[in-house]
Amino acid sequence: MQRRSDKKLLTLISLMPVVLIGIFTFVLNAIIIHENRSKVETLIASLHSESVEKEKNRIKHQVDTIYQQISYQRNLTEATLKRSIKLRVDDAFKTVSFIYQKNKDKPKSEIMELITNALRQSRFNDGRGYFFIYGMDGHNLMHPIFPDLEGKNLLHVQDVRGSYPVKNYIDLMKEKGEGFSRWWYPKPDIKDQEFEKIGYAKWFEPLNFYIGTGEYIVNVEEDIKEKLLRWISEVRFGESGYIFLLDQYGNTLAHYNKSKIDPNKYSKDSPNKGPITQKMLTLAHNGGGYMQYISAFKPRTAEQAEKLSFIKEYNEWGWVIGAGVYTDENKRLLEEKETLLLQQNKIALTKILLLTLILALVLTILSLSVSKYIGMRFNRFKKRIHSDFTLLEKTKNKMQHMALHDALTQLPNRVLLESKIEKGIQRAKELDQYLAVMFVDLDDFKKINDHFGHEVGDILLKQISQKFDTLLKHDDMVSRFGGDEFVFCFPLLSSKEEAEKRVEAIQSVFKNSFSINGKAIITSCSIGVTMYPSDADNSLDLISKADIVLYKSKAKQKGSALFFDHTIDAQVNYEFSLEEELRTALINNEISVVYQPQIDIKTGQLYGVEALSRWYNKTLGFVSPVDFIAVAEEIGIIDEIGDFVLQQACEDMLKFMPNGIDATTISVNLSPRQLIKSDFIQRIKSIVSATGIDIPRITLEITENILISDLEDVSPILKQLQELGFGISLDDFGTGYSSLSYLNILPITEIKIDRSFINSLFINQQSETLVKAIIAIGASCQMKVVAEGIETKDQLDKLVEYKCDLAQGYFFDKPLSIDDLCVKYLKN
């Protein structure tokens, strides 16, 4: 009985695969044909819809681009005018300087004649521009357009709005030596209307006159309009796309066909405007939009054609901007694509059907062969096959799970996450949707481990993982990225707002505390978010940028979330460039030292200077010391920069004044990283010894952030420096919470009042009280007191009243190069 059953079973094993293969092949081919037909119909419908939408977006984008360019150029009008006239005056000033240097031994009248002869015929800006020269007493010395004004005093002549142009220029020259001014005059060709004019002048000190020029703003604006119209007429896109531009009355100002340009065809009250033109004007005045009509002109054929256009108004100039596509071209392209799609689909379907038939035949032959072989060994191995197969399946599933999941939380790991993101990107691309990657980092997780132990930390990670898992929908994924970091993948989002809701859901996990071993653990998370397709188009870049924006978020405020944008991308690129360029800044001689004078308040004389570093890079331009000093500390080159600044300052001070009893002192700022280096004192002694400057002339400035974090390490170093003879200055005194205690602990010889107190001296009673108290503390402790940031005489007078020792700020001087310092302060 058993043998008969086995025989039937073997027969069934032999024939069943063949039957199943036949049925499967038939069903599969039927499904393929049906699905293929449905897919083709869907693709064709989608092709038509997407094509129309694409064309609309394309012409709208073209119009928006032109609109933005027009707006940008209009906003640049005044800046363009100022730059143009300044360049003209600078060139003329160079000419005047050259003539003067070559003829300064001649009488002033001859020099002036040479100068006016050289500049009188100069014209620019299409002949509108010319130079004028006035003496500082108001007499006109040269006026090419109105020569009858020459020799007259125009000091009290007013423009049409009652301003005194010549007097204003003279006041400006006395204050700054050069600058811009404004006045209102009728234009020579339009007598009954006022126009604003901007001028620029520069004082030539040797002959005590100023030379200048001016231009009407409206002239520059008209030039810009003319250039824009020429440019717009040449813009092309697609096969037949172009931009056309109308004025507020319907006149064509720019067009592909130059013969259609007629700026004077219609006036405000013209009754015979065409219906299409009138419809365009109405649509533009109502906010713009799309319109379909029969165009009278099509490039290449120059015939009428149906056209879809997008219209938008530029209100400031009354311009109407339009661009369009010809629907017959779109229909032709769609028909071609549809035909090609059907042909490709037919070929693909034929191949698939043929492949399934061949595969079915091969499988049938193999099935018969295998069935025969199995029948021979069936009895011997049937139990063993079952056992081995079960064990193998379990082992495979276990290994696969271990390879793709985190051991602690059982969440997917980085490998599975990246695969999920790549698949999500592909689906989002196909369905025209968004994908969000959210990098989550637990705030202060190390403190939890340190305080409660790693066992509690592991349990916390498990609980958080379980709550994260409840937030997921069908296609979502959360992965443990490492340590206390998790990464979410949310594919198929419809908008950024939907991503923001997912962020709120993640943050809601941390609203309540976690109960672990009877302890209530409170924590929070910071989140960095990147989106496909706006931020990146692959998993590695999305994760990397999410990581970057996460740490930007933590630096800004823990517990917050931040979306990646192009501003952050630009900042990261800038920081990378800054770091790379800074590494070679000293080698390329880009670091320089300037000196801001410190004035003895009692005598009004120069007492010392503060050395300040400056960095100019040909790629980055001028970089703030606040930025590059911090980067120098991070990448470990702050010692080289600090040594360079100290050595340069010592050499420059000896150049400025030799050693002596009343020799000018110099203050040099120290970075925290410099001060705590073991060889700092030896290096600073070597630099000072090599330059030969007296140590008592040098004051080393430190800030409280050094003292707060490294007080025990810093204190003995400062004492050694003080014993060697260096002055020790406590910068930004009064802004920290331990300022007074440092005066008792550390060998401070000078304190500097922070500029914030000086700025609010007359605004805030508390600031005035603090300034008086700091000066009194300095006097009682035999310390010099330096007030920073003095910008007005009232501030200086108040500090004189309080008997402050030294003053520093822009009221006296900005930071100067050593050469400028010598010229201004060195006494022969």
PDB file of C-alpha atoms in Angstrom, residues 281-457:
ATOM      1  CA  LEU A 281      -3.186  93.926 -21.667  1.00  0.00           C
ATOM      2  CA  THR A 282      -6.284  93.043 -19.647  1.00  0.00           C
ATOM      3  CA  LEU A 283      -4.830  89.686 -18.571  1.00  0.00           C
ATOM      4  CA  ALA A 284      -1.537  91.334 -17.532  1.00  0.00           C
ATOM      5  CA  HIS A 285      -3.323  94.074 -15.511  1.00  0.00           C
ATOM      6  CA  ASN A 286      -5.328  91.370 -13.689  1.00  0.00           C
ATOM      7  CA  GLY A 287      -2.225  89.564 -12.456  1.00  0.00           C
ATOM      8  CA  GLY A 288      -1.150  87.651 -15.580  1.00  0.00           C
ATOM      9  CA  GLY A 289      -1.805  84.083 -16.733  1.00  0.00           C
ATOM     10  CA  TYR A 290      -2.143  81.805 -19.785  1.00  0.00           C
ATOM     11  CA  MET A 291      -4.065  82.539 -22.962  1.00  0.00           C
ATOM     12  CA  GLN A 292      -4.570  80.591 -26.225  1.00  0.00           C
ATOM     13  CA  TYR A 293      -5.031  82.390 -29.530  1.00  0.00           C
ATOM     14  CA  ILE A 294      -4.150  82.428 -33.219  1.00  0.00           C
ATOM     15  CA  SER A 295      -0.741  84.105 -33.588  1.00  0.00           C
ATOM     16  CA  ALA A 296      -0.162  86.206 -36.699  1.00  0.00           C
ATOM     17  CA  PHE A 297       3.502  85.258 -36.848  1.00  0.00           C
ATOM     18  CA  LYS A 298       5.432  82.006 -36.428  1.00  0.00           C
ATOM     19  CA  PRO A 299       9.229  81.827 -36.877  1.00  0.00           C
ATOM     20  CA  ARG A 300      10.449  79.786 -39.876  1.00  0.00           C
ATOM     21  CA  THR A 301       7.067  79.827 -41.631  1.00  0.00           C
ATOM     22  CA  ALA A 302       6.022  83.446 -40.812  1.00  0.00           C
ATOM     23  CA  GLU A 303       2.411  82.193 -41.029  1.00  0.00           C
ATOM     24  CA  GLN A 304      -0.499  82.179 -38.600  1.00  0.00           C
ATOM     25  CA  ALA A 305      -0.492  79.401 -36.002  1.00  0.00           C
ATOM     26  CA  GLU A 306      -2.331  78.457 -32.810  1.00  0.00           C
ATOM     27  CA  LYS A 307      -0.278  79.513 -29.800  1.00  0.00           C
ATOM     28  CA  LEU A 308      -0.349  79.109 -26.003  1.00  0.00           C
ATOM     29  CA  SER A 309       1.274  82.078 -24.187  1.00  0.00           C
ATOM     30  CA  PHE A 310       1.947  83.168 -20.631  1.00  0.00           C
ATOM     31  CA  ILE A 311       1.512  86.905 -19.910  1.00  0.00           C
ATOM     32  CA  LYS A 312       2.870  88.882 -16.943  1.00  0.00           C
ATOM     33  CA  GLU A 313       3.047  92.608 -16.191  1.00  0.00           C
ATOM     34  CA  TYR A 314       6.097  94.481 -14.867  1.00  0.00           C
ATOM     35  CA  ASN A 315       4.252  97.298 -13.043  1.00  0.00           C
ATOM     36  CA  GLU A 316       7.205  99.614 -12.390  1.00  0.00           C
ATOM     37  CA  TRP A 317       7.737 100.349 -16.107  1.00  0.00           C
ATOM     38  CA  GLY A 318       4.283  99.406 -17.385  1.00  0.00           C
ATOM     39  CA  TRP A 319       5.732  96.558 -19.496  1.00  0.00           C
ATOM     40  CA  VAL A 320       3.818  93.411 -20.443  1.00  0.00           C
ATOM     41  CA  ILE A 321       6.053  90.333 -20.894  1.00  0.00           C
ATOM     42  CA  GLY A 322       4.939  87.311 -22.890  1.00  0.00           C
ATOM     43  CA  ALA A 323       6.261  83.997 -24.186  1.00  0.00           C
ATOM     44  CA  GLY A 324       4.550  81.100 -25.866  1.00  0.00           C
ATOM     45  CA  VAL A 325       4.665  77.762 -27.664  1.00  0.00           C
ATOM     46  CA  TYR A 326       2.918  76.692 -30.864  1.00  0.00           C
ATOM     47  CA  THR A 327       0.411  73.915 -30.183  1.00  0.00           C
ATOM     48  CA  ASP A 328       0.881  72.265 -33.590  1.00  0.00           C
ATOM     49  CA  GLU A 329       4.525  71.575 -32.741  1.00  0.00           C
ATOM     50  CA  ASN A 330       3.500  70.047 -29.415  1.00  0.00           C
ATOM     51  CA  LYS A 331       0.854  67.873 -31.105  1.00  0.00           C
ATOM     52  CA  ARG A 332       3.356  66.694 -33.714  1.00  0.00           C
ATOM     53  CA  LEU A 333       5.886  65.780 -31.044  1.00  0.00           C
ATOM     54  CA  LEU A 334       3.218  63.970 -29.020  1.00  0.00           C
ATOM     55  CA  GLU A 335       2.134  61.940 -32.052  1.00  0.00           C
ATOM     56  CA  GLU A 336       5.741  60.993 -32.765  1.00  0.00           C
ATOM     57  CA  LYS A 337       6.327  59.982 -29.145  1.00  0.00           C
ATOM     58  CA  GLU A 338       3.068  58.017 -29.050  1.00  0.00           C
ATOM     59  CA  THR A 339       3.963  56.120 -32.234  1.00  0.00           C
ATOM     60  CA  LEU A 340       7.436  55.388 -30.932  1.00  0.00           C
ATOM     61  CA  LEU A 341       6.019  54.254 -27.588  1.00  0.00           C
ATOM     62  CA  LEU A 342       3.592  51.827 -29.270  1.00  0.00           C
ATOM     63  CA  GLN A 343       6.342  50.397 -31.490  1.00  0.00           C
ATOM     64  CA  GLN A 344       8.704  49.936 -28.557  1.00  0.00           C
ATOM     65  CA  ASN A 345       5.952  48.383 -26.471  1.00  0.00           C
ATOM     66  CA  LYS A 346       4.987  45.955 -29.258  1.00  0.00           C
ATOM     67  CA  ILE A 347       8.601  44.823 -29.647  1.00  0.00           C
ATOM     68  CA  ALA A 348       9.054  44.474 -25.888  1.00  0.00           C
ATOM     69  CA  LEU A 349       5.793  42.520 -25.549  1.00  0.00           C
ATOM     70  CA  THR A 350       6.785  40.140 -28.359  1.00  0.00           C
ATOM     71  CA  LYS A 351      10.129  39.492 -26.736  1.00  0.00           C
ATOM     72  CA  ILE A 352       8.538  38.847 -23.344  1.00  0.00           C
ATOM     73  CA  LEU A 353       5.978  36.409 -24.752  1.00  0.00           C
ATOM     74  CA  LEU A 354       8.628  34.581 -26.761  1.00  0.00           C
ATOM     75  CA  LEU A 355      10.882  34.429 -23.716  1.00  0.00           C
ATOM     76  CA  THR A 356       8.101  32.977 -21.536  1.00  0.00           C
ATOM     77  CA  LEU A 357       7.370  30.264 -24.110  1.00  0.00           C
ATOM     78  CA  ILE A 358      11.025  29.312 -24.417  1.00  0.00           C
ATOM     79  CA  LEU A 359      11.388  29.369 -20.664  1.00  0.00           C
ATOM     80  CA  ALA A 360       8.313  27.172 -20.259  1.00  0.00           C
ATOM     81  CA  LEU A 361       9.751  24.650 -22.726  1.00  0.00           C
ATOM     82  CA  VAL A 362      13.125  24.593 -20.998  1.00  0.00           C
ATOM     83  CA  LEU A 363      11.485  24.270 -17.580  1.00  0.00           C
ATOM     84  CA  THR A 364       9.333  21.396 -18.858  1.00  0.00           C
ATOM     85  CA  ILE A 365      12.372  19.465 -20.092  1.00  0.00           C
ATOM     86  CA  LEU A 366      14.301  20.180 -16.916  1.00  0.00           C
ATOM     87  CA  SER A 367      11.297  19.284 -14.805  1.00  0.00           C
ATOM     88  CA  LEU A 368      10.964  15.878 -16.446  1.00  0.00           C
ATOM     89  CA  SER A 369      14.675  15.183 -16.027  1.00  0.00           C
ATOM     90  CA  VAL A 370      14.750  16.316 -12.444  1.00  0.00           C
ATOM     91  CA  SER A 371      11.560  14.452 -11.623  1.00  0.00           C
ATOM     92  CA  LYS A 372      13.097  11.250 -12.896  1.00  0.00           C
ATOM     93  CA  TYR A 373      16.238  11.798 -10.847  1.00  0.00           C
ATOM     94  CA  ILE A 374      14.232  12.704  -7.768  1.00  0.00           C
ATOM     95  CA  GLY A 375      12.178   9.574  -8.163  1.00  0.00           C
ATOM     96  CA  MET A 376      15.339   7.479  -8.025  1.00  0.00           C
ATOM     97  CA  ARG A 377      16.496   8.967  -4.754  1.00  0.00           C
ATOM     98  CA  PHE A 378      13.186  10.002  -3.251  1.00  0.00           C
ATOM     99  CA  ASN A 379      12.872   7.280  -0.668  1.00  0.00           C
ATOM    100  CA  ARG A 380      16.468   7.619   0.535  1.00  0.00           C
ATOM    101  CA  PHE A 381      16.529  11.306   1.048  1.00  0.00           C
ATOM    102  CA  LYS A 382      12.995  12.504   1.652  1.00  0.00           C
ATOM    103  CA  LYS A 383      13.462  12.885   5.401  1.00  0.00           C
ATOM    104  CA  ARG A 384      16.941  14.321   5.062  1.00  0.00           C
ATOM    105  CA  ILE A 385      15.813  16.828   2.419  1.00  0.00           C
ATOM    106  CA  HIS A 386      13.044  18.076   4.639  1.00  0.00           C
ATOM    107  CA  SER A 387      15.369  18.448   7.631  1.00  0.00           C
ATOM    108  CA  ASP A 388      18.170  20.138   5.727  1.00  0.00           C
ATOM    109  CA  PHE A 389      15.817  22.495   3.935  1.00  0.00           C
ATOM    110  CA  THR A 390      14.233  23.661   7.184  1.00  0.00           C
ATOM    111  CA  LEU A 391      17.626  24.252   8.816  1.00  0.00           C
ATOM    112  CA  LEU A 392      18.964  26.054   5.777  1.00  0.00           C
ATOM    113  CA  GLU A 393      15.977  28.379   5.580  1.00  0.00           C
ATOM    114  CA  LYS A 394      16.258  29.306   9.238  1.00  0.00           C
ATOM    115  CA  THR A 395      19.995  29.935   8.971  1.00  0.00           C
ATOM    116  CA  LYS A 396      19.590  32.030   5.848  1.00  0.00           C
ATOM    117  CA  ASN A 397      16.855  34.188   7.365  1.00  0.00           C
ATOM    118  CA  LYS A 398      18.854  34.657  10.551  1.00  0.00           C
ATOM    119  CA  MET A 399      22.046  35.651   8.712  1.00  0.00           C
ATOM    120  CA  GLN A 400      20.154  37.967   6.397  1.00  0.00           C
ATOM    121  CA  HIS A 401      18.478  39.652   9.360  1.00  0.00           C
ATOM    122  CA  MET A 402      21.810  40.025  11.215  1.00  0.00           C
ATOM    123  CA  ALA A 403      23.475  41.530   8.145  1.00  0.00           C
ATOM    124  CA  LEU A 404      20.783  44.154   7.661  1.00  0.00           C
ATOM    125  CA  HIS A 405      19.675  45.005  11.228  1.00  0.00           C
ATOM    126  CA  ASP A 406      21.112  46.559  14.360  1.00  0.00           C
ATOM    127  CA  ALA A 407      21.839  44.009  17.113  1.00  0.00           C
ATOM    128  CA  LEU A 408      20.567  46.201  20.000  1.00  0.00           C
ATOM    129  CA  THR A 409      17.389  47.793  18.622  1.00  0.00           C
ATOM    130  CA  GLN A 410      16.618  45.319  15.779  1.00  0.00           C
ATOM    131  CA  LEU A 411      16.101  48.320  13.523  1.00  0.00           C
ATOM    132  CA  PRO A 412      17.455  48.275   9.948  1.00  0.00           C
ATOM    133  CA  ASN A 413      21.112  49.301   9.694  1.00  0.00           C
ATOM    134  CA  ARG A 414      22.882  51.681   7.315  1.00  0.00           C
ATOM    135  CA  VAL A 415      23.139  49.139   4.446  1.00  0.00           C
ATOM    136  CA  LEU A 416      19.393  48.507   4.378  1.00  0.00           C
ATOM    137  CA  LEU A 417      18.680  52.221   4.867  1.00  0.00           C
ATOM    138  CA  GLU A 418      20.739  53.283   1.843  1.00  0.00           C
ATOM    139  CA  SER A 419      19.042  50.646  -0.315  1.00  0.00           C
ATOM    140  CA  LYS A 420      15.629  51.869   0.912  1.00  0.00           C
ATOM    141  CA  ILE A 421      16.492  55.512   0.130  1.00  0.00           C
ATOM    142  CA  GLU A 422      17.696  54.652  -3.389  1.00  0.00           C
ATOM    143  CA  LYS A 423      14.485  52.733  -4.112  1.00  0.00           C
ATOM    144  CA  GLY A 424      12.436  55.557  -2.588  1.00  0.00           C
ATOM    145  CA  ILE A 425      14.202  58.102  -4.815  1.00  0.00           C
ATOM    146  CA  GLN A 426      13.384  56.038  -7.885  1.00  0.00           C
ATOM    147  CA  ARG A 427       9.712  55.791  -6.912  1.00  0.00           C
ATOM    148  CA  ALA A 428       9.509  59.497  -6.016  1.00  0.00           C
ATOM    149  CA  LYS A 429      11.043  60.331  -9.385  1.00  0.00           C
ATOM    150  CA  GLU A 430       8.547  58.131 -11.231  1.00  0.00           C
ATOM    151  CA  LEU A 431       5.540  59.527  -9.325  1.00  0.00           C
ATOM    152  CA  ASP A 432       6.788  63.154  -9.209  1.00  0.00           C
ATOM    153  CA  GLN A 433       6.767  63.252  -5.406  1.00  0.00           C
ATOM    154  CA  TYR A 434       9.199  64.080  -2.599  1.00  0.00           C
ATOM    155  CA  LEU A 435      11.385  61.997  -0.310  1.00  0.00           C
ATOM    156  CA  ALA A 436      12.652  63.170   3.096  1.00  0.00           C
ATOM    157  CA  VAL A 437      15.698  61.923   5.019  1.00  0.00           C
ATOM    158  CA  MET A 438      15.708  62.943   8.696  1.00  0.00           C
ATOM    159  CA  PHE A 439      18.897  62.562  10.739  1.00  0.00           C
ATOM    160  CA  VAL A 440      17.985  62.367  14.443  1.00  0.00           C
ATOM    161  CA  ASP A 441      20.531  62.743  17.263  1.00  0.00           C
ATOM    162  CA  LEU A 442      19.658  62.412  20.959  1.00  0.00           C
ATOM    163  CA  ASP A 443      20.683  65.488  22.954  1.00  0.00           C
ATOM    164  CA  ASP A 444      23.162  64.931  25.830  1.00  0.00           C
ATOM    165  CA  PHE A 445      22.965  61.130  25.534  1.00  0.00           C
ATOM    166  CA  LYS A 446      26.538  60.853  26.872  1.00  0.00           C
ATOM    167  CA  LYS A 447      25.406  62.510  30.099  1.00  0.00           C
ATOM    168  CA  ILE A 448      22.698  59.861  30.480  1.00  0.00           C
ATOM    169  CA  ASN A 449      25.288  57.080  30.039  1.00  0.00           C
ATOM    170  CA  ASP A 450      27.694  58.759  32.444  1.00  0.00           C
ATOM    171  CA  HIS A 451      25.025  59.416  35.080  1.00  0.00           C
ATOM    172  CA  PHE A 452      22.830  56.294  34.892  1.00  0.00           C
ATOM    173  CA  GLY A 453      25.182  53.795  33.241  1.00  0.00           C
ATOM    174  CA  HIS A 454      25.377  52.220  29.788  1.00  0.00           C
ATOM    175  CA  GLU A 455      22.750  49.588  30.627  1.00  0.00           C
ATOM    176  CA  VAL A 456      20.146  52.315  31.159  1.00  0.00           C
ATOM    177  CA  GLY A 457      21.375  54.017  27.962  1.00  0.00           C
TER     178      GLY A 457
END
